[in-house]
């Protein structure tokens, strides 16, 4: 099969698809430039049609050779392959603004690179390896976000009732603080609120570094497993 990466023609086809995906995304970006000439827009349109033909053939080939067709259709890559071509067929012959929004789904083509790129596949394997740790970390993060919103609400509500009017309003501050972004549009002015924020910022450093460490560790294991032995 042409899409088999274990064969020479399969690897060549994979490289061709990767280049085509990147070029199609560049083309998509160029389309957003103002004051493009009609000739350039026509050329971009022809290139888009060419990409769609290739991606459609690839999708049909995978569907045809898939042992379990429904499994492929509803799999991650099956959905990505479909989203890569679906916007074209949805907007075909229609230029309504409400329909043209589907064109944004063309950005999903970038996920097709994961199928053909071994380096990107290491991230997928790393995500599987660290799935339980990541889920646990996300749950802990959600709990910390809620506790942070509650804490700052009680410290700042009386002093800034317009900005910290409820726990829900305080969640925006909690998210920007825990992620150490700190937009500066909402900040504590009371002594208790500032002390509370100090400790929260320390915790926020862990919010950023812990998942990075988890993924890095899993990525290292995935790379070692997938690297052929010299023996």
Short mmCIF file of C-alpha atoms in Angstrom, two decimals:
data_model
loop_
_atom_site.label_atom_id
_atom_site.label_comp_id
_atom_site.label_asym_id
_atom_site.label_seq_id
_atom_site.Cartn_x
_atom_site.Cartn_y
_atom_site.Cartn_z
CA UNK A 1 0.00 0.00 0.00
CA UNK A 2 1.28 3.47 -0.92
CA UNK A 3 0.64 4.84 2.58
CA UNK A 4 2.82 2.14 4.22
CA UNK A 5 5.80 3.97 5.73
CA UNK A 6 7.88 0.76 5.81
CA UNK A 7 8.33 0.84 2.02
CA UNK A 8 10.40 3.24 -0.06
CA UNK A 9 7.40 4.51 -2.01
CA UNK A 10 5.50 4.88 1.26
CA UNK A 11 8.23 7.09 2.74
CA UNK A 12 8.36 9.16 -0.45
CA UNK A 13 4.59 9.56 -0.36
CA UNK A 14 4.77 10.59 3.31
CA UNK A 15 7.37 13.26 2.50
CA UNK A 16 5.24 14.51 -0.38
CA UNK A 17 2.17 14.76 1.88
CA UNK A 18 4.15 16.59 4.58
CA UNK A 19 5.38 19.16 2.08
CA UNK A 20 1.86 19.51 0.66
CA UNK A 21 0.39 20.06 4.12
CA UNK A 22 2.90 22.80 4.92
CA UNK A 23 2.37 24.48 1.55
CA UNK A 24 -1.41 24.32 1.96
CA UNK A 25 -1.16 26.03 5.35
CA UNK A 26 1.09 28.71 3.86
CA UNK A 27 -1.44 29.14 1.07
CA UNK A 28 -4.23 29.44 3.63
CA UNK A 29 -2.29 32.18 5.41
CA UNK A 30 -1.59 34.05 2.17
CA UNK A 31 -5.33 34.08 1.42
CA UNK A 32 -5.86 36.30 4.45
CA UNK A 33 -3.61 39.05 3.04
CA UNK A 34 -5.58 42.12 1.92
CA UNK A 35 -5.52 43.49 -1.63
CA UNK A 36 -4.46 40.26 -3.32
CA UNK A 37 -4.74 40.40 -7.09
CA UNK A 38 -7.38 38.24 -8.82
CA UNK A 39 -4.61 36.21 -10.48
CA UNK A 40 -3.01 35.35 -7.15
CA UNK A 41 -6.36 34.39 -5.66
CA UNK A 42 -7.07 32.20 -8.70
CA UNK A 43 -3.67 30.50 -8.35
CA UNK A 44 -4.29 29.88 -4.65
CA UNK A 45 -7.70 28.45 -5.49
CA UNK A 46 -6.19 26.04 -8.04
CA UNK A 47 -3.57 24.96 -5.54
CA UNK A 48 -6.27 24.37 -2.92
CA UNK A 49 -8.18 22.17 -5.38
CA UNK A 50 -4.98 20.22 -6.08
CA UNK A 51 -4.40 19.68 -2.34
CA UNK A 52 -7.99 18.56 -1.86
CA UNK A 53 -7.71 16.03 -4.67
CA UNK A 54 -4.56 14.50 -3.15
CA UNK A 55 -5.94 14.50 0.42
CA UNK A 56 -9.24 13.03 -0.78
CA UNK A 57 -7.46 10.22 -2.62
CA UNK A 58 -5.40 9.52 0.48
CA UNK A 59 -8.53 9.44 2.66
CA UNK A 60 -10.35 7.09 0.27
CA UNK A 61 -7.32 4.79 0.04
CA UNK A 62 -7.04 4.56 3.81
CA UNK A 63 -10.77 3.94 4.09
CA UNK A 64 -10.64 1.26 1.39
CA UNK A 65 -7.68 -0.62 2.90
CA UNK A 66 -8.73 -0.20 6.54
CA UNK A 67 -9.64 -3.63 8.02
CA UNK A 68 -12.20 -1.95 10.28
CA UNK A 69 -13.60 0.96 8.32
CA UNK A 70 -15.77 2.41 11.09
CA UNK A 71 -12.83 2.26 13.48
CA UNK A 72 -10.74 4.30 11.06
CA UNK A 73 -13.53 6.82 10.36
CA UNK A 74 -13.98 7.62 14.05
CA UNK A 75 -10.30 7.34 15.02
CA UNK A 76 -8.20 10.44 15.76
CA UNK A 77 -6.40 10.34 12.41
CA UNK A 78 -9.57 9.42 10.55
CA UNK A 79 -11.32 12.51 11.89
CA UNK A 80 -8.28 14.67 11.12
CA UNK A 81 -8.10 13.31 7.57
CA UNK A 82 -11.78 14.11 7.09
CA UNK A 83 -11.51 17.61 8.58
CA UNK A 84 -8.61 18.30 6.22
CA UNK A 85 -10.90 18.03 3.19
CA UNK A 86 -14.41 18.65 4.56
CA UNK A 87 -14.28 22.50 4.59
CA UNK A 88 -13.67 22.54 0.84
CA UNK A 89 -16.72 20.41 0.07
CA UNK A 90 -18.91 22.32 2.54
CA UNK A 91 -18.05 25.70 1.01
CA UNK A 92 -18.05 24.45 -2.59
CA UNK A 93 -20.13 26.87 -4.63
CA UNK A 94 -21.27 28.70 -1.47
CA UNK A 95 -19.83 32.01 -0.32
CA UNK A 96 -22.10 32.79 2.61
CA UNK A 97 -20.28 34.26 5.59
CA UNK A 98 -21.93 31.77 7.94
CA UNK A 99 -20.62 28.89 5.84
CA UNK A 100 -17.16 30.29 5.14
CA UNK A 101 -16.32 29.92 8.83
CA UNK A 102 -15.81 26.20 8.15
CA UNK A 103 -12.67 27.09 6.20
CA UNK A 104 -10.90 27.62 9.49
CA UNK A 105 -10.92 23.84 9.93
CA UNK A 106 -8.22 23.71 7.28
CA UNK A 107 -5.79 24.38 10.13
CA UNK A 108 -6.43 20.79 11.26
CA UNK A 109 -4.22 19.69 8.39
CA UNK A 110 -1.26 20.46 10.59
CA UNK A 111 -2.21 17.46 12.74
CA UNK A 112 -1.79 15.25 9.69
CA UNK A 113 1.94 15.86 10.03
CA UNK A 114 1.90 13.69 13.15
CA UNK A 115 1.04 10.63 11.07
CA UNK A 116 4.11 10.97 8.87
CA UNK A 117 6.66 12.46 11.25
CA UNK A 118 8.41 10.08 13.65
CA UNK A 119 9.60 12.92 15.88
CA UNK A 120 6.03 14.16 16.35
CA UNK A 121 4.88 10.62 17.01
CA UNK A 122 7.21 10.53 20.00
CA UNK A 123 5.02 13.21 21.59
CA UNK A 124 1.95 11.04 21.02
CA UNK A 125 3.69 8.08 22.67
CA UNK A 126 4.84 10.34 25.52
CA UNK A 127 1.27 11.54 26.07
CA UNK A 128 0.10 7.93 26.34
CA UNK A 129 2.96 7.08 28.70
CA UNK A 130 2.17 9.99 31.04
CA UNK A 131 -1.62 9.95 30.62
CA UNK A 132 -2.45 9.11 34.25
CA UNK A 133 0.05 11.63 35.64
CA UNK A 134 -1.26 14.38 33.36
CA UNK A 135 -4.90 13.66 34.30
CA UNK A 136 -4.00 13.71 38.00
CA UNK A 137 -2.10 16.96 37.53
CA UNK A 138 -5.05 18.56 35.70
CA UNK A 139 -7.41 17.57 38.53
CA UNK A 140 -5.06 19.05 41.12
CA UNK A 141 -4.75 22.21 39.01
CA UNK A 142 -8.54 22.59 38.82
CA UNK A 143 -8.77 22.22 42.60
CA UNK A 144 -6.04 24.84 43.07
CA UNK A 145 -7.82 27.21 40.68
CA UNK A 146 -11.03 26.94 42.67
CA UNK A 147 -9.28 27.37 46.02
CA UNK A 148 -7.37 30.36 44.65
CA UNK A 149 -10.56 32.00 43.41
CA UNK A 150 -12.23 31.42 46.79
CA UNK A 151 -9.23 32.76 48.72
CA UNK A 152 -8.78 35.95 46.71
CA UNK A 153 -12.54 36.56 46.77
CA UNK A 154 -12.61 36.70 50.56
CA UNK A 155 -9.48 38.89 50.68
CA UNK A 156 -10.46 41.37 47.97
CA UNK A 157 -14.26 41.37 47.68
CA UNK A 158 -14.84 44.22 50.12
CA UNK A 159 -11.95 46.31 48.79
CA UNK A 160 -12.72 45.70 45.09
CA UNK A 161 -16.35 44.60 44.74
CA UNK A 162 -16.38 45.54 41.05
CA UNK A 163 -13.45 43.25 40.14
CA UNK A 164 -13.90 40.44 42.68
CA UNK A 165 -17.68 40.49 42.86
CA UNK A 166 -17.99 36.69 43.01
CA UNK A 167 -15.93 33.52 43.01
CA UNK A 168 -16.68 33.13 39.30
CA UNK A 169 -15.29 36.61 38.59
CA UNK A 170 -12.23 35.73 40.69
CA UNK A 171 -11.47 32.70 38.54
CA UNK A 172 -10.02 34.93 35.80
CA UNK A 173 -7.51 36.33 38.27
CA UNK A 174 -6.74 32.81 39.55
CA UNK A 175 -6.06 31.49 36.04
CA UNK A 176 -3.80 34.39 35.02
CA UNK A 177 -1.91 34.21 38.32
CA UNK A 178 -1.44 30.43 38.52
CA UNK A 179 -0.18 30.37 34.95
CA UNK A 180 2.16 33.25 35.91
CA UNK A 181 0.81 35.33 33.03
CA UNK A 182 -0.44 38.16 35.22
CA UNK A 183 -2.21 40.41 32.73
CA UNK A 184 -2.42 43.19 35.32
CA UNK A 185 -6.05 44.07 34.66
CA UNK A 186 -7.06 42.56 38.01
CA UNK A 187 -4.73 42.53 41.00
CA UNK A 188 -4.98 42.55 44.83
CA UNK A 189 -4.64 45.76 46.81
CA UNK A 190 -5.11 44.48 50.37
CA UNK A 191 -2.21 43.18 52.50
CA UNK A 192 -3.85 39.78 52.90
CA UNK A 193 -4.52 39.57 49.18
CA UNK A 194 -0.91 40.42 48.33
CA UNK A 195 0.48 37.82 50.75
CA UNK A 196 -1.96 35.26 49.40
CA UNK A 197 -0.88 36.12 45.85
CA UNK A 198 2.80 35.72 46.75
CA UNK A 199 2.32 32.12 47.83
CA UNK A 200 0.08 31.50 44.85
CA UNK A 201 2.77 32.72 42.46
CA UNK A 202 5.22 30.24 44.01
CA UNK A 203 2.69 27.47 43.39
CA UNK A 204 2.14 28.85 39.88
CA UNK A 205 5.76 28.15 38.99
CA UNK A 206 5.05 24.48 39.67
CA UNK A 207 1.91 24.64 37.54
CA UNK A 208 4.11 25.51 34.58
CA UNK A 209 7.12 23.29 35.28
CA UNK A 210 5.49 20.06 36.52
CA UNK A 211 3.70 19.09 33.29
CA UNK A 212 6.80 20.03 31.31
CA UNK A 213 8.83 17.64 33.48
CA UNK A 214 6.25 14.87 33.14
CA UNK A 215 6.15 15.15 29.35
CA UNK A 216 9.95 15.46 29.10
CA UNK A 217 10.42 12.28 31.15
CA UNK A 218 7.84 10.38 29.11
CA UNK A 219 9.34 11.71 25.87
CA UNK A 220 12.78 10.50 26.93
CA UNK A 221 11.40 7.01 27.61
CA UNK A 222 9.52 7.00 24.29
CA UNK A 223 12.67 7.98 22.38
CA UNK A 224 14.71 5.22 24.02
CA UNK A 225 12.03 2.60 23.31
CA UNK A 226 11.74 3.61 19.64
CA UNK A 227 15.50 3.97 19.04
CA UNK A 228 16.97 0.85 17.41
CA UNK A 229 19.64 -0.91 19.46
CA UNK A 230 23.23 -0.84 18.16
CA UNK A 231 23.64 -4.52 18.93
#
